[in-house]
Amino acid sequence: MASSLWTLCLVLISLVSVAFAVAPRRSVDVPFGRNYVPSWAYDHIKYFNGGSEIQLHLDKYTGTGFQSKGSYLFGHFSMHIKMVPGDSAGTVTAFYLSSQNSEHDEIDFEFLGNRTGQPYILQTNVFTGGKGDREHRIYLWFDPTKAYHRYSVLWNMYQIVFFVDDIPIRVFKNCKDLGVKFPFNQPMKVYNSLWNADDWATRGGLEKTDWSKAPFIAHYKGFHIDGCEASVNARYCATQGKRWWDQPQYQDLDQAQWRRLRWVRRKFTIYNYCTDRARYPQVPPECKRDRDI
Ligand SMILES: *[C@@H]1O[C@H](CO)[C@@H](O)[C@H](O)[C@H]1NC(C)=O
């Protein structure tokens, strides 16, 4: 009897801890001011519903952006974004994490606009110890200007995963054992911005921004951040191993996620640096784990 009570007790305890480990994912309602502040061109940010939604405006004078209040070592970060509609050629909408020091780490989502009716490109990149040049480019399976979609980064000691509406579109595994640096000891802030990049963004810079269509407006909501907050100089995370995104089930994708990632890669890939032999005659070491998944 005592032992079955004890068993019941253990079951209850583990249920509770799983509930905490799997964490609240209802992120859509987090207001701007909880996690973010404007970075530049404050007057080009417009607030709605008490800051639960905002717009970034780009015109020929300036773009604009905002950044997290905190710096983080690992975590789960997401943004609901509705991209600039219509003629967005030349514009870039970015959601990224960066440590912004000389040998910086960075995790990038960049959305490259296009002429009306032509598809956006989603470019992702990972910088470690100041080295980037790891671009992937995909088309999306929906029009990102029609509705909000959720873009997320999961970053722990084992992997960096890029998600679009909870579908993994890219995984960057920790390849320290192959001699590749992995971001683990430089706290990063989260940045969002909208700016003009018509020297490269659309068809390699051939399509220029049409300023007669300005202002270009991107919409944001769901300012979710669930990371280990660290001082800028911290070298490790005090809650290492204790948060939901740190748990064993987040050390790798599960079967269903691998299947979805394979689907994205098969159907929507435009470019992957790992298969660019002209640029990299010698395959970069981390590409071993970017195998034909
Ligand atoms: C823009 O549209 C053209 C033509 O469909 C396409 O080749 C290109 O990949 C699209 N996206 C960007 C960002 O250039």
PDB file of C-alpha atoms and ligand atoms in Angstrom:
ATOM      1  CA  MET A   1       0.000   0.000   0.000  1.00  0.00           C
ATOM      2  CA  ALA A   2       2.704   2.400   1.033  1.00  0.00           C
ATOM      3  CA  SER A   3       4.639   1.505  -2.069  1.00  0.00           C
ATOM      4  CA  SER A   4       1.670   2.036  -4.399  1.00  0.00           C
ATOM      5  CA  LEU A   5       1.023   5.434  -2.806  1.00  0.00           C
ATOM      6  CA  TRP A   6       4.652   6.199  -3.384  1.00  0.00           C
ATOM      7  CA  THR A   7       4.320   5.130  -7.029  1.00  0.00           C
ATOM      8  CA  LEU A   8       1.286   7.353  -7.448  1.00  0.00           C
ATOM      9  CA  CYS A   9       3.256  10.180  -5.929  1.00  0.00           C
ATOM     10  CA  LEU A  10       6.130   9.656  -8.377  1.00  0.00           C
ATOM     11  CA  VAL A  11       3.720   9.564 -11.311  1.00  0.00           C
ATOM     12  CA  LEU A  12       2.167  12.852 -10.192  1.00  0.00           C
ATOM     13  CA  ILE A  13       5.552  14.482  -9.746  1.00  0.00           C
ATOM     14  CA  SER A  14       6.691  13.412 -13.190  1.00  0.00           C
ATOM     15  CA  LEU A  15       3.436  14.618 -14.780  1.00  0.00           C
ATOM     16  CA  VAL A  16       3.900  18.019 -13.217  1.00  0.00           C
ATOM     17  CA  SER A  17       7.518  18.279 -14.299  1.00  0.00           C
ATOM     18  CA  VAL A  18       6.647  17.271 -17.868  1.00  0.00           C
ATOM     19  CA  ALA A  19       3.967  19.950 -17.920  1.00  0.00           C
ATOM     20  CA  PHE A  20       6.577  22.512 -16.942  1.00  0.00           C
ATOM     21  CA  ALA A  21       9.193  21.119 -19.284  1.00  0.00           C
ATOM     22  CA  VAL A  22       6.887  21.377 -22.287  1.00  0.00           C
ATOM     23  CA  ALA A  23       6.151  24.974 -21.444  1.00  0.00           C
ATOM     24  CA  PRO A  24       3.545  27.477 -22.423  1.00  0.00           C
ATOM     25  CA  ARG A  25       3.633  27.974 -26.183  1.00  0.00           C
ATOM     26  CA  ARG A  26       0.779  30.434 -26.339  1.00  0.00           C
ATOM     27  CA  SER A  27       2.945  33.229 -27.476  1.00  0.00           C
ATOM     28  CA  VAL A  28       0.641  35.213 -29.693  1.00  0.00           C
ATOM     29  CA  ASP A  29      -0.469  37.681 -27.033  1.00  0.00           C
ATOM     30  CA  VAL A  30       2.857  38.827 -25.616  1.00  0.00           C
ATOM     31  CA  PRO A  31       2.934  42.649 -25.982  1.00  0.00           C
ATOM     32  CA  PHE A  32       5.852  44.583 -27.477  1.00  0.00           C
ATOM     33  CA  GLY A  33       6.840  46.347 -24.260  1.00  0.00           C
ATOM     34  CA  ARG A  34       7.338  43.181 -22.272  1.00  0.00           C
ATOM     35  CA  ASN A  35      10.432  42.121 -24.196  1.00  0.00           C
ATOM     36  CA  TYR A  36      11.380  44.833 -26.677  1.00  0.00           C
ATOM     37  CA  VAL A  37      12.413  48.470 -27.149  1.00  0.00           C
ATOM     38  CA  PRO A  38      12.852  50.480 -30.369  1.00  0.00           C
ATOM     39  CA  SER A  39      16.414  50.587 -31.731  1.00  0.00           C
ATOM     40  CA  TRP A  40      16.346  53.430 -34.273  1.00  0.00           C
ATOM     41  CA  ALA A  41      13.975  55.757 -36.167  1.00  0.00           C
ATOM     42  CA  TYR A  42      11.440  55.620 -33.319  1.00  0.00           C
ATOM     43  CA  ASP A  43       8.872  57.631 -35.286  1.00  0.00           C
ATOM     44  CA  HIS A  44       8.700  54.893 -37.950  1.00  0.00           C
ATOM     45  CA  ILE A  45       7.253  52.396 -35.442  1.00  0.00           C
ATOM     46  CA  LYS A  46       3.458  52.549 -34.935  1.00  0.00           C
ATOM     47  CA  TYR A  47       1.709  50.924 -31.950  1.00  0.00           C
ATOM     48  CA  PHE A  48      -1.789  49.391 -31.832  1.00  0.00           C
ATOM     49  CA  ASN A  49      -3.956  47.859 -29.091  1.00  0.00           C
ATOM     50  CA  GLY A  50      -1.676  48.955 -26.299  1.00  0.00           C
ATOM     51  CA  GLY A  51       1.393  47.628 -28.073  1.00  0.00           C
ATOM     52  CA  SER A  52       0.081  44.129 -28.710  1.00  0.00           C
ATOM     53  CA  GLU A  53       0.605  44.831 -32.427  1.00  0.00           C
ATOM     54  CA  ILE A  54       3.042  47.151 -34.139  1.00  0.00           C
ATOM     55  CA  GLN A  55       4.022  48.230 -37.645  1.00  0.00           C
ATOM     56  CA  LEU A  56       7.438  49.079 -39.003  1.00  0.00           C
ATOM     57  CA  HIS A  57       7.446  51.730 -41.749  1.00  0.00           C
ATOM     58  CA  LEU A  58      10.130  52.089 -44.405  1.00  0.00           C
ATOM     59  CA  ASP A  59      10.289  55.168 -46.611  1.00  0.00           C
ATOM     60  CA  LYS A  60      13.021  56.784 -48.648  1.00  0.00           C
ATOM     61  CA  TYR A  61      14.385  58.567 -45.576  1.00  0.00           C
ATOM     62  CA  THR A  62      14.815  55.559 -43.305  1.00  0.00           C
ATOM     63  CA  GLY A  63      13.930  52.046 -42.260  1.00  0.00           C
ATOM     64  CA  THR A  64      13.476  51.144 -38.602  1.00  0.00           C
ATOM     65  CA  GLY A  65      13.924  48.378 -36.055  1.00  0.00           C
ATOM     66  CA  PHE A  66      13.548  47.116 -32.512  1.00  0.00           C
ATOM     67  CA  GLN A  67      15.573  44.932 -30.184  1.00  0.00           C
ATOM     68  CA  SER A  68      15.135  42.811 -27.075  1.00  0.00           C
ATOM     69  CA  LYS A  69      15.731  44.395 -23.701  1.00  0.00           C
ATOM     70  CA  GLY A  70      17.548  41.303 -22.505  1.00  0.00           C
ATOM     71  CA  SER A  71      20.518  39.300 -23.776  1.00  0.00           C
ATOM     72  CA  TYR A  72      20.156  35.533 -23.889  1.00  0.00           C
ATOM     73  CA  LEU A  73      22.170  32.356 -23.853  1.00  0.00           C
ATOM     74  CA  PHE A  74      19.849  29.750 -25.403  1.00  0.00           C
ATOM     75  CA  GLY A  75      16.083  29.760 -25.565  1.00  0.00           C
ATOM     76  CA  HIS A  76      13.023  29.856 -27.756  1.00  0.00           C
ATOM     77  CA  PHE A  77      12.205  33.066 -29.612  1.00  0.00           C
ATOM     78  CA  SER A  78       9.339  33.775 -31.957  1.00  0.00           C
ATOM     79  CA  MET A  79       7.700  36.573 -33.907  1.00  0.00           C
ATOM     80  CA  HIS A  80       4.397  36.722 -35.731  1.00  0.00           C
ATOM     81  CA  ILE A  81       5.021  38.783 -38.867  1.00  0.00           C
ATOM     82  CA  LYS A  82       2.902  39.863 -41.818  1.00  0.00           C
ATOM     83  CA  MET A  83       5.302  40.952 -44.554  1.00  0.00           C
ATOM     84  CA  VAL A  84       5.172  44.114 -46.675  1.00  0.00           C
ATOM     85  CA  PRO A  85       2.421  43.478 -49.266  1.00  0.00           C
ATOM     86  CA  GLY A  86       2.272  44.415 -52.957  1.00  0.00           C
ATOM     87  CA  ASP A  87       5.429  45.767 -54.506  1.00  0.00           C
ATOM     88  CA  SER A  88       8.060  45.017 -51.844  1.00  0.00           C
ATOM     89  CA  ALA A  89      11.025  44.578 -54.202  1.00  0.00           C
ATOM     90  CA  GLY A  90      14.274  45.832 -52.669  1.00  0.00           C
ATOM     91  CA  THR A  91      13.043  45.609 -49.078  1.00  0.00           C
ATOM     92  CA  VAL A  92      14.391  43.225 -46.445  1.00  0.00           C
ATOM     93  CA  THR A  93      12.488  42.261 -43.306  1.00  0.00           C
ATOM     94  CA  ALA A  94      14.769  40.634 -40.754  1.00  0.00           C
ATOM     95  CA  PHE A  95      14.299  38.728 -37.505  1.00  0.00           C
ATOM     96  CA  TYR A  96      17.599  37.659 -35.979  1.00  0.00           C
ATOM     97  CA  LEU A  97      19.687  37.057 -32.899  1.00  0.00           C
ATOM     98  CA  SER A  98      23.162  38.542 -32.674  1.00  0.00           C
ATOM     99  CA  SER A  99      25.918  38.988 -30.113  1.00  0.00           C
ATOM    100  CA  GLN A 100      27.196  42.007 -32.097  1.00  0.00           C
ATOM    101  CA  ASN A 101      30.821  41.772 -31.006  1.00  0.00           C
ATOM    102  CA  SER A 102      33.923  41.344 -33.158  1.00  0.00           C
ATOM    103  CA  GLU A 103      33.755  37.535 -33.401  1.00  0.00           C
ATOM    104  CA  HIS A 104      30.034  37.501 -33.311  1.00  0.00           C
ATOM    105  CA  ASP A 105      27.438  34.756 -33.297  1.00  0.00           C
ATOM    106  CA  GLU A 106      24.253  35.326 -35.236  1.00  0.00           C
ATOM    107  CA  ILE A 107      21.095  33.432 -36.220  1.00  0.00           C
ATOM    108  CA  ASP A 108      19.222  35.066 -39.118  1.00  0.00           C
ATOM    109  CA  PHE A 109      15.838  35.036 -40.781  1.00  0.00           C
ATOM    110  CA  GLU A 110      15.789  37.475 -43.735  1.00  0.00           C
ATOM    111  CA  PHE A 111      12.735  37.937 -45.928  1.00  0.00           C
ATOM    112  CA  LEU A 112      13.552  39.354 -49.345  1.00  0.00           C
ATOM    113  CA  GLY A 113      10.703  41.273 -50.955  1.00  0.00           C
ATOM    114  CA  ASN A 114       9.638  41.114 -54.564  1.00  0.00           C
ATOM    115  CA  ARG A 115       7.568  42.780 -57.274  1.00  0.00           C
ATOM    116  CA  THR A 116       3.797  42.421 -56.907  1.00  0.00           C
ATOM    117  CA  GLY A 117       2.736  38.804 -57.373  1.00  0.00           C
ATOM    118  CA  GLN A 118       6.315  37.470 -57.321  1.00  0.00           C
ATOM    119  CA  PRO A 119       7.416  35.273 -54.438  1.00  0.00           C
ATOM    120  CA  TYR A 120       9.383  36.349 -51.382  1.00  0.00           C
ATOM    121  CA  ILE A 121      12.566  34.482 -50.562  1.00  0.00           C
ATOM    122  CA  LEU A 122      13.364  33.404 -47.017  1.00  0.00           C
ATOM    123  CA  GLN A 123      17.117  33.413 -46.452  1.00  0.00           C
ATOM    124  CA  THR A 124      18.591  31.944 -43.270  1.00  0.00           C
ATOM    125  CA  ASN A 125      22.161  32.098 -42.050  1.00  0.00           C
ATOM    126  CA  VAL A 126      24.237  31.150 -39.012  1.00  0.00           C
ATOM    127  CA  PHE A 127      27.390  32.975 -37.898  1.00  0.00           C
ATOM    128  CA  THR A 128      29.685  31.395 -35.345  1.00  0.00           C
ATOM    129  CA  GLY A 129      32.760  33.168 -34.024  1.00  0.00           C
ATOM    130  CA  GLY A 130      32.404  35.828 -36.738  1.00  0.00           C
ATOM    131  CA  LYS A 131      32.122  33.335 -39.608  1.00  0.00           C
ATOM    132  CA  GLY A 132      28.928  33.233 -41.649  1.00  0.00           C
ATOM    133  CA  ASP A 133      28.545  32.433 -45.366  1.00  0.00           C
ATOM    134  CA  ARG A 134      26.131  29.611 -44.542  1.00  0.00           C
ATOM    135  CA  GLU A 135      23.090  30.745 -46.495  1.00  0.00           C
ATOM    136  CA  HIS A 136      20.023  28.667 -47.187  1.00  0.00           C
ATOM    137  CA  ARG A 137      17.270  30.106 -49.373  1.00  0.00           C
ATOM    138  CA  ILE A 138      13.737  28.805 -49.737  1.00  0.00           C
ATOM    139  CA  TYR A 139      10.389  29.874 -51.135  1.00  0.00           C
ATOM    140  CA  LEU A 140       7.503  29.726 -48.670  1.00  0.00           C
ATOM    141  CA  TRP A 141       4.441  27.500 -49.250  1.00  0.00           C
ATOM    142  CA  PHE A 142       2.101  30.471 -48.639  1.00  0.00           C
ATOM    143  CA  ASP A 143       1.974  34.188 -49.362  1.00  0.00           C
ATOM    144  CA  PRO A 144       3.575  35.768 -46.252  1.00  0.00           C
ATOM    145  CA  THR A 145       1.900  39.128 -46.932  1.00  0.00           C
ATOM    146  CA  LYS A 146      -1.683  37.849 -46.620  1.00  0.00           C
ATOM    147  CA  ALA A 147      -1.718  36.874 -42.952  1.00  0.00           C
ATOM    148  CA  TYR A 148       0.449  36.609 -39.870  1.00  0.00           C
ATOM    149  CA  HIS A 149       2.756  33.601 -39.707  1.00  0.00           C
ATOM    150  CA  ARG A 150       4.963  32.574 -36.856  1.00  0.00           C
ATOM    151  CA  TYR A 151       8.741  32.449 -37.289  1.00  0.00           C
ATOM    152  CA  SER A 152      10.757  30.881 -34.467  1.00  0.00           C
ATOM    153  CA  VAL A 153      14.244  29.965 -33.371  1.00  0.00           C
ATOM    154  CA  LEU A 154      15.027  27.178 -30.920  1.00  0.00           C
ATOM    155  CA  TRP A 155      18.594  27.422 -29.637  1.00  0.00           C
ATOM    156  CA  ASN A 156      20.125  25.059 -27.110  1.00  0.00           C
ATOM    157  CA  MET A 157      23.479  23.340 -26.620  1.00  0.00           C
ATOM    158  CA  TYR A 158      22.648  20.688 -29.227  1.00  0.00           C
ATOM    159  CA  GLN A 159      21.051  22.477 -32.136  1.00  0.00           C
ATOM    160  CA  ILE A 160      19.634  25.629 -33.662  1.00  0.00           C
ATOM    161  CA  VAL A 161      16.294  25.051 -35.364  1.00  0.00           C
ATOM    162  CA  PHE A 162      14.490  27.537 -37.625  1.00  0.00           C
ATOM    163  CA  PHE A 163      10.705  27.093 -37.722  1.00  0.00           C
ATOM    164  CA  VAL A 164       7.964  28.536 -39.897  1.00  0.00           C
ATOM    165  CA  ASP A 165       4.575  27.972 -38.248  1.00  0.00           C
ATOM    166  CA  ASP A 166       6.209  25.227 -36.167  1.00  0.00           C
ATOM    167  CA  ILE A 167       7.482  23.425 -39.274  1.00  0.00           C
ATOM    168  CA  PRO A 168      11.274  23.073 -39.105  1.00  0.00           C
ATOM    169  CA  ILE A 169      12.878  24.558 -42.208  1.00  0.00           C
ATOM    170  CA  ARG A 170      16.505  24.281 -41.128  1.00  0.00           C
ATOM    171  CA  VAL A 171      18.615  22.619 -38.440  1.00  0.00           C
ATOM    172  CA  PHE A 172      22.147  23.645 -37.541  1.00  0.00           C
ATOM    173  CA  LYS A 173      23.601  20.940 -35.320  1.00  0.00           C
ATOM    174  CA  ASN A 174      26.342  21.490 -32.788  1.00  0.00           C
ATOM    175  CA  CYS A 175      29.394  20.216 -34.706  1.00  0.00           C
ATOM    176  CA  LYS A 176      32.041  21.059 -32.160  1.00  0.00           C
ATOM    177  CA  ASP A 177      33.369  17.500 -32.557  1.00  0.00           C
ATOM    178  CA  LEU A 178      34.014  18.317 -36.246  1.00  0.00           C
ATOM    179  CA  GLY A 179      35.914  21.485 -35.361  1.00  0.00           C
ATOM    180  CA  VAL A 180      33.082  23.901 -36.062  1.00  0.00           C
ATOM    181  CA  LYS A 181      32.271  26.610 -33.535  1.00  0.00           C
ATOM    182  CA  PHE A 182      28.784  26.597 -32.069  1.00  0.00           C
ATOM    183  CA  PRO A 183      27.199  29.596 -30.302  1.00  0.00           C
ATOM    184  CA  PHE A 184      27.249  28.793 -26.582  1.00  0.00           C
ATOM    185  CA  ASN A 185      29.040  31.496 -24.609  1.00  0.00           C
ATOM    186  CA  GLN A 186      28.179  34.850 -26.194  1.00  0.00           C
ATOM    187  CA  PRO A 187      24.794  36.223 -25.111  1.00  0.00           C
ATOM    188  CA  MET A 188      22.653  37.437 -27.984  1.00  0.00           C
ATOM    189  CA  LYS A 189      19.911  40.004 -28.283  1.00  0.00           C
ATOM    190  CA  VAL A 190      16.940  39.581 -30.599  1.00  0.00           C
ATOM    191  CA  TYR A 191      16.572  42.137 -33.412  1.00  0.00           C
ATOM    192  CA  ASN A 192      13.840  42.957 -35.899  1.00  0.00           C
ATOM    193  CA  SER A 193      14.163  45.441 -38.710  1.00  0.00           C
ATOM    194  CA  LEU A 194      12.835  46.612 -42.034  1.00  0.00           C
ATOM    195  CA  TRP A 195      15.205  48.359 -44.418  1.00  0.00           C
ATOM    196  CA  ASN A 196      16.130  49.049 -48.013  1.00  0.00           C
ATOM    197  CA  ALA A 197      18.624  46.606 -49.552  1.00  0.00           C
ATOM    198  CA  ASP A 198      17.916  47.066 -53.233  1.00  0.00           C
ATOM    199  CA  ASP A 199      21.596  46.640 -54.028  1.00  0.00           C
ATOM    200  CA  TRP A 200      21.220  42.851 -53.460  1.00  0.00           C
ATOM    201  CA  ALA A 201      17.831  41.695 -52.169  1.00  0.00           C
ATOM    202  CA  THR A 202      15.631  41.109 -55.205  1.00  0.00           C
ATOM    203  CA  ARG A 203      16.921  39.125 -58.173  1.00  0.00           C
ATOM    204  CA  GLY A 204      20.406  39.870 -56.963  1.00  0.00           C
ATOM    205  CA  GLY A 205      19.857  43.644 -56.992  1.00  0.00           C
ATOM    206  CA  LEU A 206      18.327  43.920 -60.471  1.00  0.00           C
ATOM    207  CA  GLU A 207      14.946  44.992 -59.069  1.00  0.00           C
ATOM    208  CA  LYS A 208      15.099  48.378 -57.339  1.00  0.00           C
ATOM    209  CA  THR A 209      12.826  49.722 -54.617  1.00  0.00           C
ATOM    210  CA  ASP A 210       9.958  51.727 -56.125  1.00  0.00           C
ATOM    211  CA  TRP A 211       9.758  54.670 -53.720  1.00  0.00           C
ATOM    212  CA  SER A 212       6.476  55.829 -55.245  1.00  0.00           C
ATOM    213  CA  LYS A 213       4.970  52.848 -53.347  1.00  0.00           C
ATOM    214  CA  ALA A 214       6.327  53.978 -49.950  1.00  0.00           C
ATOM    215  CA  PRO A 215       5.712  53.675 -47.069  1.00  0.00           C
ATOM    216  CA  PHE A 216       6.404  49.935 -46.992  1.00  0.00           C
ATOM    217  CA  ILE A 217       4.758  48.451 -43.917  1.00  0.00           C
ATOM    218  CA  ALA A 218       5.409  45.182 -42.051  1.00  0.00           C
ATOM    219  CA  HIS A 219       3.136  44.038 -39.174  1.00  0.00           C
ATOM    220  CA  TYR A 220       4.257  42.342 -35.943  1.00  0.00           C
ATOM    221  CA  LYS A 221       2.657  40.685 -32.953  1.00  0.00           C
ATOM    222  CA  GLY A 222       3.395  37.926 -30.419  1.00  0.00           C
ATOM    223  CA  PHE A 223       6.667  39.255 -29.006  1.00  0.00           C
ATOM    224  CA  HIS A 224       7.538  35.961 -27.340  1.00  0.00           C
ATOM    225  CA  ILE A 225      10.925  35.355 -25.743  1.00  0.00           C
ATOM    226  CA  ASP A 226      11.660  32.440 -23.439  1.00  0.00           C
ATOM    227  CA  GLY A 227      15.408  32.407 -22.979  1.00  0.00           C
ATOM    228  CA  CYS A 228      18.036  32.246 -20.322  1.00  0.00           C
ATOM    229  CA  GLU A 229      18.629  35.914 -19.625  1.00  0.00           C
ATOM    230  CA  ALA A 230      22.279  36.745 -19.157  1.00  0.00           C
ATOM    231  CA  SER A 231      24.401  39.806 -18.645  1.00  0.00           C
ATOM    232  CA  VAL A 232      26.238  40.816 -21.800  1.00  0.00           C
ATOM    233  CA  ASN A 233      29.470  39.453 -20.372  1.00  0.00           C
ATOM    234  CA  ALA A 234      28.102  36.165 -19.063  1.00  0.00           C
ATOM    235  CA  ARG A 235      29.872  33.046 -20.319  1.00  0.00           C
ATOM    236  CA  TYR A 236      27.293  30.475 -19.312  1.00  0.00           C
ATOM    237  CA  CYS A 237      23.641  30.154 -18.531  1.00  0.00           C
ATOM    238  CA  ALA A 238      22.686  29.685 -14.887  1.00  0.00           C
ATOM    239  CA  THR A 239      19.637  27.581 -15.726  1.00  0.00           C
ATOM    240  CA  GLN A 240      21.545  25.350 -18.154  1.00  0.00           C
ATOM    241  CA  GLY A 241      19.659  22.064 -18.552  1.00  0.00           C
ATOM    242  CA  LYS A 242      16.627  23.202 -16.553  1.00  0.00           C
ATOM    243  CA  ARG A 243      14.345  24.881 -19.073  1.00  0.00           C
ATOM    244  CA  TRP A 244      11.826  23.208 -21.385  1.00  0.00           C
ATOM    245  CA  TRP A 245      13.869  23.953 -24.515  1.00  0.00           C
ATOM    246  CA  ASP A 246      16.858  22.288 -22.833  1.00  0.00           C
ATOM    247  CA  GLN A 247      15.170  18.949 -22.266  1.00  0.00           C
ATOM    248  CA  PRO A 248      16.172  15.701 -24.032  1.00  0.00           C
ATOM    249  CA  GLN A 249      13.255  15.852 -26.476  1.00  0.00           C
ATOM    250  CA  TYR A 250      14.654  19.123 -27.873  1.00  0.00           C
ATOM    251  CA  GLN A 251      18.152  17.794 -28.499  1.00  0.00           C
ATOM    252  CA  ASP A 252      17.048  16.525 -31.886  1.00  0.00           C
ATOM    253  CA  LEU A 253      13.982  16.714 -34.109  1.00  0.00           C
ATOM    254  CA  ASP A 254      11.471  13.911 -33.767  1.00  0.00           C
ATOM    255  CA  GLN A 255      10.421  11.647 -36.642  1.00  0.00           C
ATOM    256  CA  ALA A 256       7.504  13.800 -37.715  1.00  0.00           C
ATOM    257  CA  GLN A 257       9.669  16.930 -37.703  1.00  0.00           C
ATOM    258  CA  TRP A 258      12.374  15.269 -39.811  1.00  0.00           C
ATOM    259  CA  ARG A 259       9.675  14.289 -42.295  1.00  0.00           C
ATOM    260  CA  ARG A 260       8.419  17.844 -42.514  1.00  0.00           C
ATOM    261  CA  LEU A 261      11.912  19.247 -42.863  1.00  0.00           C
ATOM    262  CA  ARG A 262      12.535  16.804 -45.710  1.00  0.00           C
ATOM    263  CA  TRP A 263       9.335  18.009 -47.366  1.00  0.00           C
ATOM    264  CA  VAL A 264      10.431  21.659 -47.119  1.00  0.00           C
ATOM    265  CA  ARG A 265      13.871  20.887 -48.472  1.00  0.00           C
ATOM    266  CA  ARG A 266      12.623  18.797 -51.363  1.00  0.00           C
ATOM    267  CA  LYS A 267       9.947  21.210 -52.494  1.00  0.00           C
ATOM    268  CA  PHE A 268      11.090  24.713 -51.616  1.00  0.00           C
ATOM    269  CA  THR A 269      14.887  24.891 -51.628  1.00  0.00           C
ATOM    270  CA  ILE A 270      16.398  27.532 -53.898  1.00  0.00           C
ATOM    271  CA  TYR A 271      19.910  27.468 -52.520  1.00  0.00           C
ATOM    272  CA  ASN A 272      21.963  25.601 -49.934  1.00  0.00           C
ATOM    273  CA  TYR A 273      25.628  26.535 -49.383  1.00  0.00           C
ATOM    274  CA  CYS A 274      26.328  22.909 -48.495  1.00  0.00           C
ATOM    275  CA  THR A 275      25.708  21.864 -52.096  1.00  0.00           C
ATOM    276  CA  ASP A 276      27.450  24.841 -53.754  1.00  0.00           C
ATOM    277  CA  ARG A 277      30.631  23.196 -55.116  1.00  0.00           C
ATOM    278  CA  ALA A 278      31.630  26.272 -57.109  1.00  0.00           C
ATOM    279  CA  ARG A 279      31.819  28.309 -53.928  1.00  0.00           C
ATOM    280  CA  TYR A 280      33.019  25.510 -51.635  1.00  0.00           C
ATOM    281  CA  PRO A 281      35.060  22.918 -53.602  1.00  0.00           C
ATOM    282  CA  GLN A 282      35.783  21.476 -50.159  1.00  0.00           C
ATOM    283  CA  VAL A 283      32.523  20.727 -48.361  1.00  0.00           C
ATOM    284  CA  PRO A 284      32.306  22.687 -45.065  1.00  0.00           C
ATOM    285  CA  PRO A 285      32.586  20.201 -42.157  1.00  0.00           C
ATOM    286  CA  GLU A 286      29.203  20.991 -40.575  1.00  0.00           C
ATOM    287  CA  CYS A 287      27.525  19.984 -43.847  1.00  0.00           C
ATOM    288  CA  LYS A 288      28.033  16.346 -42.845  1.00  0.00           C
ATOM    289  CA  ARG A 289      25.084  16.887 -40.505  1.00  0.00           C
ATOM    290  CA  ASP A 290      23.134  18.770 -43.147  1.00  0.00           C
ATOM    291  CA  ARG A 291      23.067  15.385 -44.950  1.00  0.00           C
ATOM    292  CA  ASP A 292      20.213  14.330 -47.240  1.00  0.00           C
ATOM    293  CA  ILE A 293      17.647  14.504 -44.549  1.00  0.00           C
TER     294      ILE A 293
HETATM  295  C1  LIG B   1      11.316  37.386 -57.307  1.00  0.00           C
HETATM  296  O1  LIG B   1      10.666  36.886 -58.424  1.00  0.00           O
HETATM  297  C2  LIG B   1      11.533  36.335 -59.405  1.00  0.00           C
HETATM  298  C3  LIG B   1      10.683  35.951 -60.616  1.00  0.00           C
HETATM  299  O2  LIG B   1       9.654  35.076 -60.224  1.00  0.00           O
HETATM  300  C4  LIG B   1      12.274  35.137 -58.807  1.00  0.00           C
HETATM  301  O3  LIG B   1      13.199  34.640 -59.745  1.00  0.00           O
HETATM  302  C5  LIG B   1      12.980  35.559 -57.530  1.00  0.00           C
HETATM  303  O4  LIG B   1      13.546  34.407 -56.915  1.00  0.00           O
HETATM  304  C6  LIG B   1      11.984  36.217 -56.590  1.00  0.00           C
HETATM  305  N1  LIG B   1      12.495  36.612 -55.289  1.00  0.00           N
HETATM  306  C7  LIG B   1      13.522  37.438 -55.046  1.00  0.00           C
HETATM  307  C8  LIG B   1      13.701  37.860 -53.641  1.00  0.00           C
HETATM  308  O5  LIG B   1      14.317  37.814 -55.869  1.00  0.00           O
END
